[in-house]
């Protein structure tokens, strides 16, 4: 299936992961983001949700877009590492992927993301070449990278990869200048830019005058307006809300008519970006 325009994020959901994923999918979400990183994600509980949705709600795994990640040792809880920390880097990636397939109760992954670049470009390429093997075996449809804020690092990965990254998932916020150079590169090369912490990383944006004015005009929330703005920039946002009300409101934005060009420009100018 095609990647949805909005994904449901499962970080920090802990024991509520299963029920919240079921809630989100029943509301209309078809994309779910997780990671083989027990420190922040309960990936097996996403798998439980996938089974419940198929068994009890007639929503098969094939109708879902599942995205997970390989997380290096630097990002793991040393007491809950989901692979052999003494294995070679390539084997760590293979073990993590096998664990994700087991956790998610599936034989393929729609999108597999390197959770962050490795300490060296050589190690990043070692991981990437292993991910490419899964792609070649048709076990993975898309490959991506997350938490990559150096445009030159992204360009180097793109240049050296045989299977080019299809996804970049970053935090879209002021401290990185809203990733303007990286997002421009993504647009140029057909890479989907995903944003996490889209709302929580931008609380000041929800109070901006143009956002508030548009929300009043549309009888909507500031959060909805900012999501629509982000979508019109070509970004695929993640939302991890646990509120049934907010899940529904987030999805409503996908059905909205576009903001006008002037409205988009007014928000962009207020946060200090050109694109």
mmCIF file with all atom_site columns, N, CA and C in Angstrom, residues 31-91:
data_model
loop_
_atom_site.group_PDB
_atom_site.id
_atom_site.type_symbol
_atom_site.label_atom_id
_atom_site.label_alt_id
_atom_site.label_comp_id
_atom_site.label_asym_id
_atom_site.label_entity_id
_atom_site.label_seq_id
_atom_site.pdbx_PDB_ins_code
_atom_site.Cartn_x
_atom_site.Cartn_y
_atom_site.Cartn_z
_atom_site.occupancy
_atom_site.B_iso_or_equiv
_atom_site.pdbx_formal_charge
_atom_site.auth_seq_id
_atom_site.auth_comp_id
_atom_site.auth_asym_id
_atom_site.auth_atom_id
_atom_site.pdbx_PDB_model_num
ATOM 1   N N  . UNK A 1 31 ? -1.352  4.014   8.995  1.00 0.00 ? 31 UNK A N  1
ATOM 2   C CA . UNK A 1 31 ? 0.094   3.966   9.146  1.00 0.00 ? 31 UNK A CA 1
ATOM 3   C C  . UNK A 1 31 ? 0.480   3.993   10.610 1.00 0.00 ? 31 UNK A C  1
ATOM 4   N N  . UNK A 1 32 ? 1.368   3.070   11.014 1.00 0.00 ? 32 UNK A N  1
ATOM 5   C CA . UNK A 1 32 ? 1.800   2.975   12.409 1.00 0.00 ? 32 UNK A CA 1
ATOM 6   C C  . UNK A 1 32 ? 3.328   2.968   12.446 1.00 0.00 ? 32 UNK A C  1
ATOM 7   N N  . UNK A 1 33 ? 3.891   3.831   13.275 1.00 0.00 ? 33 UNK A N  1
ATOM 8   C CA . UNK A 1 33 ? 5.337   3.949   13.427 1.00 0.00 ? 33 UNK A CA 1
ATOM 9   C C  . UNK A 1 33 ? 5.770   3.370   14.758 1.00 0.00 ? 33 UNK A C  1
ATOM 10  N N  . UNK A 1 34 ? 6.793   2.515   14.735 1.00 0.00 ? 34 UNK A N  1
ATOM 11  C CA . UNK A 1 34 ? 7.319   1.929   15.958 1.00 0.00 ? 34 UNK A CA 1
ATOM 12  C C  . UNK A 1 34 ? 8.824   1.756   15.798 1.00 0.00 ? 34 UNK A C  1
ATOM 13  N N  . UNK A 1 35 ? 9.461   1.013   16.707 1.00 0.00 ? 35 UNK A N  1
ATOM 14  C CA . UNK A 1 35 ? 10.902  0.748   16.614 1.00 0.00 ? 35 UNK A CA 1
ATOM 15  C C  . UNK A 1 35 ? 11.236  -0.464  17.462 1.00 0.00 ? 35 UNK A C  1
ATOM 16  N N  . UNK A 1 36 ? 12.295  -1.153  17.054 1.00 0.00 ? 36 UNK A N  1
ATOM 17  C CA . UNK A 1 36 ? 12.814  -2.260  17.871 1.00 0.00 ? 36 UNK A CA 1
ATOM 18  C C  . UNK A 1 36 ? 13.758  -1.656  18.906 1.00 0.00 ? 36 UNK A C  1
ATOM 19  N N  . UNK A 1 37 ? 13.163  -0.935  19.822 1.00 0.00 ? 37 UNK A N  1
ATOM 20  C CA . UNK A 1 37 ? 13.887  -0.189  20.852 1.00 0.00 ? 37 UNK A CA 1
ATOM 21  C C  . UNK A 1 37 ? 13.068  -0.221  22.143 1.00 0.00 ? 37 UNK A C  1
ATOM 22  N N  . UNK A 1 38 ? 13.212  -1.278  22.937 1.00 0.00 ? 38 UNK A N  1
ATOM 23  C CA . UNK A 1 38 ? 12.394  -1.419  24.149 1.00 0.00 ? 38 UNK A CA 1
ATOM 24  C C  . UNK A 1 38 ? 12.510  -0.246  25.121 1.00 0.00 ? 38 UNK A C  1
ATOM 25  N N  . UNK A 1 39 ? 13.560  0.541   24.969 1.00 0.00 ? 39 UNK A N  1
ATOM 26  C CA . UNK A 1 39 ? 13.730  1.713   25.833 1.00 0.00 ? 39 UNK A CA 1
ATOM 27  C C  . UNK A 1 39 ? 12.562  2.677   25.694 1.00 0.00 ? 39 UNK A C  1
ATOM 28  N N  . UNK A 1 40 ? 12.024  2.819   24.476 1.00 0.00 ? 40 UNK A N  1
ATOM 29  C CA . UNK A 1 40 ? 10.967  3.801   24.232 1.00 0.00 ? 40 UNK A CA 1
ATOM 30  C C  . UNK A 1 40 ? 9.718   3.230   23.562 1.00 0.00 ? 40 UNK A C  1
ATOM 31  N N  . UNK A 1 41 ? 9.791   2.016   23.027 1.00 0.00 ? 41 UNK A N  1
ATOM 32  C CA . UNK A 1 41 ? 8.681   1.432   22.278 1.00 0.00 ? 41 UNK A CA 1
ATOM 33  C C  . UNK A 1 41 ? 8.380   0.027   22.766 1.00 0.00 ? 41 UNK A C  1
ATOM 34  N N  . UNK A 1 42 ? 7.116   -0.345  22.740 1.00 0.00 ? 42 UNK A N  1
ATOM 35  C CA . UNK A 1 42 ? 6.708   -1.720  23.013 1.00 0.00 ? 42 UNK A CA 1
ATOM 36  C C  . UNK A 1 42 ? 6.243   -2.342  21.690 1.00 0.00 ? 42 UNK A C  1
ATOM 37  N N  . UNK A 1 43 ? 7.221   -2.673  20.851 1.00 0.00 ? 43 UNK A N  1
ATOM 38  C CA . UNK A 1 43 ? 6.918   -3.178  19.521 1.00 0.00 ? 43 UNK A CA 1
ATOM 39  C C  . UNK A 1 43 ? 6.041   -4.437  19.539 1.00 0.00 ? 43 UNK A C  1
ATOM 40  N N  . UNK A 1 44 ? 6.248   -5.376  20.475 1.00 0.00 ? 44 UNK A N  1
ATOM 41  C CA . UNK A 1 44 ? 5.373   -6.560  20.486 1.00 0.00 ? 44 UNK A CA 1
ATOM 42  C C  . UNK A 1 44 ? 3.900   -6.202  20.695 1.00 0.00 ? 44 UNK A C  1
ATOM 43  N N  . UNK A 1 45 ? 3.628   -5.107  21.404 1.00 0.00 ? 45 UNK A N  1
ATOM 44  C CA . UNK A 1 45 ? 2.238   -4.713  21.632 1.00 0.00 ? 45 UNK A CA 1
ATOM 45  C C  . UNK A 1 45 ? 1.619   -4.101  20.379 1.00 0.00 ? 45 UNK A C  1
ATOM 46  N N  . UNK A 1 46 ? 2.441   -3.542  19.507 1.00 0.00 ? 46 UNK A N  1
ATOM 47  C CA . UNK A 1 46 ? 1.937   -3.131  18.197 1.00 0.00 ? 46 UNK A CA 1
ATOM 48  C C  . UNK A 1 46 ? 1.506   -4.379  17.427 1.00 0.00 ? 46 UNK A C  1
ATOM 49  N N  . UNK A 1 47 ? 2.334   -5.437  17.524 1.00 0.00 ? 47 UNK A N  1
ATOM 50  C CA . UNK A 1 47 ? 1.972   -6.703  16.885 1.00 0.00 ? 47 UNK A CA 1
ATOM 51  C C  . UNK A 1 47 ? 0.672   -7.265  17.417 1.00 0.00 ? 47 UNK A C  1
ATOM 52  N N  . UNK A 1 48 ? 0.451   -7.149  18.720 1.00 0.00 ? 48 UNK A N  1
ATOM 53  C CA . UNK A 1 48 ? -0.825  -7.595  19.295 1.00 0.00 ? 48 UNK A CA 1
ATOM 54  C C  . UNK A 1 48 ? -1.983  -6.817  18.694 1.00 0.00 ? 48 UNK A C  1
ATOM 55  N N  . UNK A 1 49 ? -1.788  -5.515  18.524 1.00 0.00 ? 49 UNK A N  1
ATOM 56  C CA . UNK A 1 49 ? -2.842  -4.686  17.930 1.00 0.00 ? 49 UNK A CA 1
ATOM 57  C C  . UNK A 1 49 ? -3.128  -5.123  16.501 1.00 0.00 ? 49 UNK A C  1
ATOM 58  N N  . UNK A 1 50 ? -2.083  -5.431  15.736 1.00 0.00 ? 50 UNK A N  1
ATOM 59  C CA . UNK A 1 50 ? -2.258  -5.889  14.353 1.00 0.00 ? 50 UNK A CA 1
ATOM 60  C C  . UNK A 1 50 ? -3.108  -7.152  14.316 1.00 0.00 ? 50 UNK A C  1
ATOM 61  N N  . UNK A 1 51 ? -2.853  -8.061  15.243 1.00 0.00 ? 51 UNK A N  1
ATOM 62  C CA . UNK A 1 51 ? -3.627  -9.304  15.284 1.00 0.00 ? 51 UNK A CA 1
ATOM 63  C C  . UNK A 1 51 ? -5.078  -9.048  15.686 1.00 0.00 ? 51 UNK A C  1
ATOM 64  N N  . UNK A 1 52 ? -5.297  -8.198  16.673 1.00 0.00 ? 52 UNK A N  1
ATOM 65  C CA . UNK A 1 52 ? -6.657  -7.869  17.110 1.00 0.00 ? 52 UNK A CA 1
ATOM 66  C C  . UNK A 1 52 ? -7.442  -7.220  15.979 1.00 0.00 ? 52 UNK A C  1
ATOM 67  N N  . UNK A 1 53 ? -6.799  -6.328  15.265 1.00 0.00 ? 53 UNK A N  1
ATOM 68  C CA . UNK A 1 53 ? -7.484  -5.629  14.161 1.00 0.00 ? 53 UNK A CA 1
ATOM 69  C C  . UNK A 1 53 ? -7.904  -6.610  13.074 1.00 0.00 ? 53 UNK A C  1
ATOM 70  N N  . UNK A 1 54 ? -7.048  -7.587  12.793 1.00 0.00 ? 54 UNK A N  1
ATOM 71  C CA . UNK A 1 54 ? -7.388  -8.577  11.765 1.00 0.00 ? 54 UNK A CA 1
ATOM 72  C C  . UNK A 1 54 ? -8.470  -9.529  12.260 1.00 0.00 ? 54 UNK A C  1
ATOM 73  N N  . UNK A 1 55 ? -8.316  -9.980  13.495 1.00 0.00 ? 55 UNK A N  1
ATOM 74  C CA . UNK A 1 55 ? -9.204  -11.017 14.027 1.00 0.00 ? 55 UNK A CA 1
ATOM 75  C C  . UNK A 1 55 ? -10.585 -10.476 14.399 1.00 0.00 ? 55 UNK A C  1
ATOM 76  N N  . UNK A 1 56 ? -10.633 -9.316  15.001 1.00 0.00 ? 56 UNK A N  1
ATOM 77  C CA . UNK A 1 56 ? -11.883 -8.816  15.555 1.00 0.00 ? 56 UNK A CA 1
ATOM 78  C C  . UNK A 1 56 ? -12.534 -7.702  14.739 1.00 0.00 ? 56 UNK A C  1
ATOM 79  N N  . UNK A 1 57 ? -11.762 -7.073  13.838 1.00 0.00 ? 57 UNK A N  1
ATOM 80  C CA . UNK A 1 57 ? -12.301 -5.905  13.132 1.00 0.00 ? 57 UNK A CA 1
ATOM 81  C C  . UNK A 1 57 ? -12.153 -6.004  11.620 1.00 0.00 ? 57 UNK A C  1
ATOM 82  N N  . UNK A 1 58 ? -11.717 -7.139  11.136 1.00 0.00 ? 58 UNK A N  1
ATOM 83  C CA . UNK A 1 58 ? -11.605 -7.372  9.693  1.00 0.00 ? 58 UNK A CA 1
ATOM 84  C C  . UNK A 1 58 ? -10.730 -6.320  8.999  1.00 0.00 ? 58 UNK A C  1
ATOM 85  N N  . UNK A 1 59 ? -9.670  -5.907  9.680  1.00 0.00 ? 59 UNK A N  1
ATOM 86  C CA . UNK A 1 59 ? -8.688  -4.989  9.091  1.00 0.00 ? 59 UNK A CA 1
ATOM 87  C C  . UNK A 1 59 ? -7.378  -5.763  8.979  1.00 0.00 ? 59 UNK A C  1
ATOM 88  N N  . UNK A 1 60 ? -7.080  -6.317  7.801  1.00 0.00 ? 60 UNK A N  1
ATOM 89  C CA . UNK A 1 60 ? -5.915  -7.190  7.665  1.00 0.00 ? 60 UNK A CA 1
ATOM 90  C C  . UNK A 1 60 ? -4.603  -6.436  7.715  1.00 0.00 ? 60 UNK A C  1
ATOM 91  N N  . UNK A 1 61 ? -3.560  -7.176  8.013  1.00 0.00 ? 61 UNK A N  1
ATOM 92  C CA . UNK A 1 61 ? -2.231  -6.563  8.040  1.00 0.00 ? 61 UNK A CA 1
ATOM 93  C C  . UNK A 1 61 ? -1.916  -5.869  6.710  1.00 0.00 ? 61 UNK A C  1
ATOM 94  N N  . UNK A 1 62 ? -2.393  -6.437  5.595  1.00 0.00 ? 62 UNK A N  1
ATOM 95  C CA . UNK A 1 62 ? -2.098  -5.873  4.274  1.00 0.00 ? 62 UNK A CA 1
ATOM 96  C C  . UNK A 1 62 ? -2.675  -4.476  4.072  1.00 0.00 ? 62 UNK A C  1
ATOM 97  N N  . UNK A 1 63 ? -3.623  -4.080  4.909  1.00 0.00 ? 63 UNK A N  1
ATOM 98  C CA . UNK A 1 63 ? -4.204  -2.744  4.787  1.00 0.00 ? 63 UNK A CA 1
ATOM 99  C C  . UNK A 1 63 ? -3.498  -1.737  5.690  1.00 0.00 ? 63 UNK A C  1
ATOM 100 N N  . UNK A 1 64 ? -2.454  -2.190  6.378  1.00 0.00 ? 64 UNK A N  1
ATOM 101 C CA . UNK A 1 64 ? -1.710  -1.321  7.288  1.00 0.00 ? 64 UNK A CA 1
ATOM 102 C C  . UNK A 1 64 ? -0.314  -1.043  6.743  1.00 0.00 ? 64 UNK A C  1
ATOM 103 N N  . UNK A 1 65 ? 0.182   0.143   7.013  1.00 0.00 ? 65 UNK A N  1
ATOM 104 C CA . UNK A 1 65 ? 1.544   0.535   6.673  1.00 0.00 ? 65 UNK A CA 1
ATOM 105 C C  . UNK A 1 65 ? 2.339   0.522   7.972  1.00 0.00 ? 65 UNK A C  1
ATOM 106 N N  . UNK A 1 66 ? 3.202   -0.486  8.119  1.00 0.00 ? 66 UNK A N  1
ATOM 107 C CA . UNK A 1 66 ? 3.977   -0.641  9.349  1.00 0.00 ? 66 UNK A CA 1
ATOM 108 C C  . UNK A 1 66 ? 5.400   -0.153  9.117  1.00 0.00 ? 66 UNK A C  1
ATOM 109 N N  . UNK A 1 67 ? 5.825   0.761   9.958  1.00 0.00 ? 67 UNK A N  1
ATOM 110 C CA . UNK A 1 67 ? 7.181   1.298   9.892  1.00 0.00 ? 67 UNK A CA 1
ATOM 111 C C  . UNK A 1 67 ? 7.891   1.045   11.207 1.00 0.00 ? 67 UNK A C  1
ATOM 112 N N  . UNK A 1 68 ? 9.065   0.445   11.144 1.00 0.00 ? 68 UNK A N  1
ATOM 113 C CA . UNK A 1 68 ? 9.849   0.223   12.343 1.00 0.00 ? 68 UNK A CA 1
ATOM 114 C C  . UNK A 1 68 ? 11.289  0.648   12.084 1.00 0.00 ? 68 UNK A C  1
ATOM 115 N N  . UNK A 1 69 ? 12.135  0.474   13.097 1.00 0.00 ? 69 UNK A N  1
ATOM 116 C CA . UNK A 1 69 ? 13.485  1.027   13.005 1.00 0.00 ? 69 UNK A CA 1
ATOM 117 C C  . UNK A 1 69 ? 14.526  0.066   13.593 1.00 0.00 ? 69 UNK A C  1
ATOM 118 N N  . UNK A 1 70 ? 15.739  0.155   13.042 1.00 0.00 ? 70 UNK A N  1
ATOM 119 C CA . UNK A 1 70 ? 16.906  -0.435  13.690 1.00 0.00 ? 70 UNK A CA 1
ATOM 120 C C  . UNK A 1 70 ? 17.543  0.659   14.532 1.00 0.00 ? 70 UNK A C  1
ATOM 121 N N  . UNK A 1 71 ? 17.726  0.379   15.815 1.00 0.00 ? 71 UNK A N  1
ATOM 122 C CA . UNK A 1 71 ? 18.338  1.328   16.738 1.00 0.00 ? 71 UNK A CA 1
ATOM 123 C C  . UNK A 1 71 ? 19.687  0.785   17.180 1.00 0.00 ? 71 UNK A C  1
ATOM 124 N N  . UNK A 1 72 ? 20.725  1.586   17.026 1.00 0.00 ? 72 UNK A N  1
ATOM 125 C CA . UNK A 1 72 ? 22.074  1.149   17.401 1.00 0.00 ? 72 UNK A CA 1
ATOM 126 C C  . UNK A 1 72 ? 22.198  1.011   18.912 1.00 0.00 ? 72 UNK A C  1
ATOM 127 N N  . UNK A 1 73 ? 23.315  0.457   19.342 1.00 0.00 ? 73 UNK A N  1
ATOM 128 C CA . UNK A 1 73 ? 23.553  0.292   20.775 1.00 0.00 ? 73 UNK A CA 1
ATOM 129 C C  . UNK A 1 73 ? 23.506  1.623   21.517 1.00 0.00 ? 73 UNK A C  1
ATOM 130 N N  . UNK A 1 74 ? 23.915  2.703   20.842 1.00 0.00 ? 74 UNK A N  1
ATOM 131 C CA . UNK A 1 74 ? 23.912  4.018   21.493 1.00 0.00 ? 74 UNK A CA 1
ATOM 132 C C  . UNK A 1 74 ? 22.506  4.434   21.936 1.00 0.00 ? 74 UNK A C  1
ATOM 133 N N  . UNK A 1 75 ? 21.480  3.932   21.250 1.00 0.00 ? 75 UNK A N  1
ATOM 134 C CA . UNK A 1 75 ? 20.109  4.332   21.565 1.00 0.00 ? 75 UNK A CA 1
ATOM 135 C C  . UNK A 1 75 ? 19.336  3.308   22.363 1.00 0.00 ? 75 UNK A C  1
ATOM 136 N N  . UNK A 1 76 ? 19.989  2.243   22.792 1.00 0.00 ? 76 UNK A N  1
ATOM 137 C CA . UNK A 1 76 ? 19.298  1.176   23.501 1.00 0.00 ? 76 UNK A CA 1
ATOM 138 C C  . UNK A 1 76 ? 19.506  1.270   25.017 1.00 0.00 ? 76 UNK A C  1
ATOM 139 N N  . UNK A 1 77 ? 18.527  0.775   25.759 1.00 0.00 ? 77 UNK A N  1
ATOM 140 C CA . UNK A 1 77 ? 18.681  0.551   27.188 1.00 0.00 ? 77 UNK A CA 1
ATOM 141 C C  . UNK A 1 77 ? 19.613  -0.644  27.358 1.00 0.00 ? 77 UNK A C  1
ATOM 142 N N  . UNK A 1 78 ? 20.750  -0.491  28.036 1.00 0.00 ? 78 UNK A N  1
ATOM 143 C CA . UNK A 1 78 ? 21.696  -1.606  28.138 1.00 0.00 ? 78 UNK A CA 1
ATOM 144 C C  . UNK A 1 78 ? 21.111  -2.850  28.791 1.00 0.00 ? 78 UNK A C  1
ATOM 145 N N  . UNK A 1 79 ? 20.000  -2.697  29.496 1.00 0.00 ? 79 UNK A N  1
ATOM 146 C CA . UNK A 1 79 ? 19.365  -3.845  30.140 1.00 0.00 ? 79 UNK A CA 1
ATOM 147 C C  . UNK A 1 79 ? 18.277  -4.483  29.279 1.00 0.00 ? 79 UNK A C  1
ATOM 148 N N  . UNK A 1 80 ? 17.975  -3.863  28.112 1.00 0.00 ? 80 UNK A N  1
ATOM 149 C CA . UNK A 1 80 ? 16.900  -4.394  27.258 1.00 0.00 ? 80 UNK A CA 1
ATOM 150 C C  . UNK A 1 80 ? 17.294  -4.317  25.783 1.00 0.00 ? 80 UNK A C  1
ATOM 151 N N  . UNK A 1 81 ? 18.471  -4.790  25.461 1.00 0.00 ? 81 UNK A N  1
ATOM 152 C CA . UNK A 1 81 ? 18.945  -4.746  24.078 1.00 0.00 ? 81 UNK A CA 1
ATOM 153 C C  . UNK A 1 81 ? 18.298  -5.894  23.301 1.00 0.00 ? 81 UNK A C  1
ATOM 154 N N  . UNK A 1 82 ? 17.640  -5.618  22.177 1.00 0.00 ? 82 UNK A N  1
ATOM 155 C CA . UNK A 1 82 ? 16.879  -6.658  21.464 1.00 0.00 ? 82 UNK A CA 1
ATOM 156 C C  . UNK A 1 82 ? 17.720  -7.494  20.502 1.00 0.00 ? 82 UNK A C  1
ATOM 157 N N  . UNK A 1 83 ? 19.039  -7.434  20.633 1.00 0.00 ? 83 UNK A N  1
ATOM 158 C CA . UNK A 1 83 ? 19.939  -8.242  19.815 1.00 0.00 ? 83 UNK A CA 1
ATOM 159 C C  . UNK A 1 83 ? 21.231  -8.437  20.593 1.00 0.00 ? 83 UNK A C  1
ATOM 160 N N  . UNK A 1 84 ? 22.096  -9.284  20.080 1.00 0.00 ? 84 UNK A N  1
ATOM 161 C CA . UNK A 1 84 ? 23.362  -9.581  20.743 1.00 0.00 ? 84 UNK A CA 1
ATOM 162 C C  . UNK A 1 84 ? 24.307  -8.390  20.599 1.00 0.00 ? 84 UNK A C  1
ATOM 163 N N  . UNK A 1 85 ? 24.631  -7.713  21.690 1.00 0.00 ? 85 UNK A N  1
ATOM 164 C CA . UNK A 1 85 ? 25.483  -6.525  21.581 1.00 0.00 ? 85 UNK A CA 1
ATOM 165 C C  . UNK A 1 85 ? 26.912  -6.858  21.162 1.00 0.00 ? 85 UNK A C  1
ATOM 166 N N  . UNK A 1 86 ? 27.281  -8.137  21.262 1.00 0.00 ? 86 UNK A N  1
ATOM 167 C CA . UNK A 1 86 ? 28.639  -8.542  20.899 1.00 0.00 ? 86 UNK A CA 1
ATOM 168 C C  . UNK A 1 86 ? 28.735  -9.042  19.460 1.00 0.00 ? 86 UNK A C  1
ATOM 169 N N  . UNK A 1 87 ? 27.598  -9.121  18.788 1.00 0.00 ? 87 UNK A N  1
ATOM 170 C CA . UNK A 1 87 ? 27.594  -9.561  17.393 1.00 0.00 ? 87 UNK A CA 1
ATOM 171 C C  . UNK A 1 87 ? 28.170  -8.470  16.504 1.00 0.00 ? 87 UNK A C  1
ATOM 172 N N  . UNK A 1 88 ? 28.541  -8.840  15.280 1.00 0.00 ? 88 UNK A N  1
ATOM 173 C CA . UNK A 1 88 ? 28.975  -7.824  14.323 1.00 0.00 ? 88 UNK A CA 1
ATOM 174 C C  . UNK A 1 88 ? 27.821  -6.869  14.063 1.00 0.00 ? 88 UNK A C  1
ATOM 175 N N  . UNK A 1 89 ? 28.151  -5.703  13.569 1.00 0.00 ? 89 UNK A N  1
ATOM 176 C CA . UNK A 1 89 ? 27.124  -4.695  13.312 1.00 0.00 ? 89 UNK A CA 1
ATOM 177 C C  . UNK A 1 89 ? 26.074  -5.226  12.333 1.00 0.00 ? 89 UNK A C  1
ATOM 178 N N  . UNK A 1 90 ? 26.511  -5.897  11.274 1.00 0.00 ? 90 UNK A N  1
ATOM 179 C CA . UNK A 1 90 ? 25.562  -6.455  10.304 1.00 0.00 ? 90 UNK A CA 1
ATOM 180 C C  . UNK A 1 90 ? 24.633  -7.460  10.959 1.00 0.00 ? 90 UNK A C  1
ATOM 181 N N  . UNK A 1 91 ? 25.183  -8.284  11.841 1.00 0.00 ? 91 UNK A N  1
ATOM 182 C CA . UNK A 1 91 ? 24.342  -9.285  12.506 1.00 0.00 ? 91 UNK A CA 1
ATOM 183 C C  . UNK A 1 91 ? 23.416  -8.641  13.532 1.00 0.00 ? 91 UNK A C  1
#
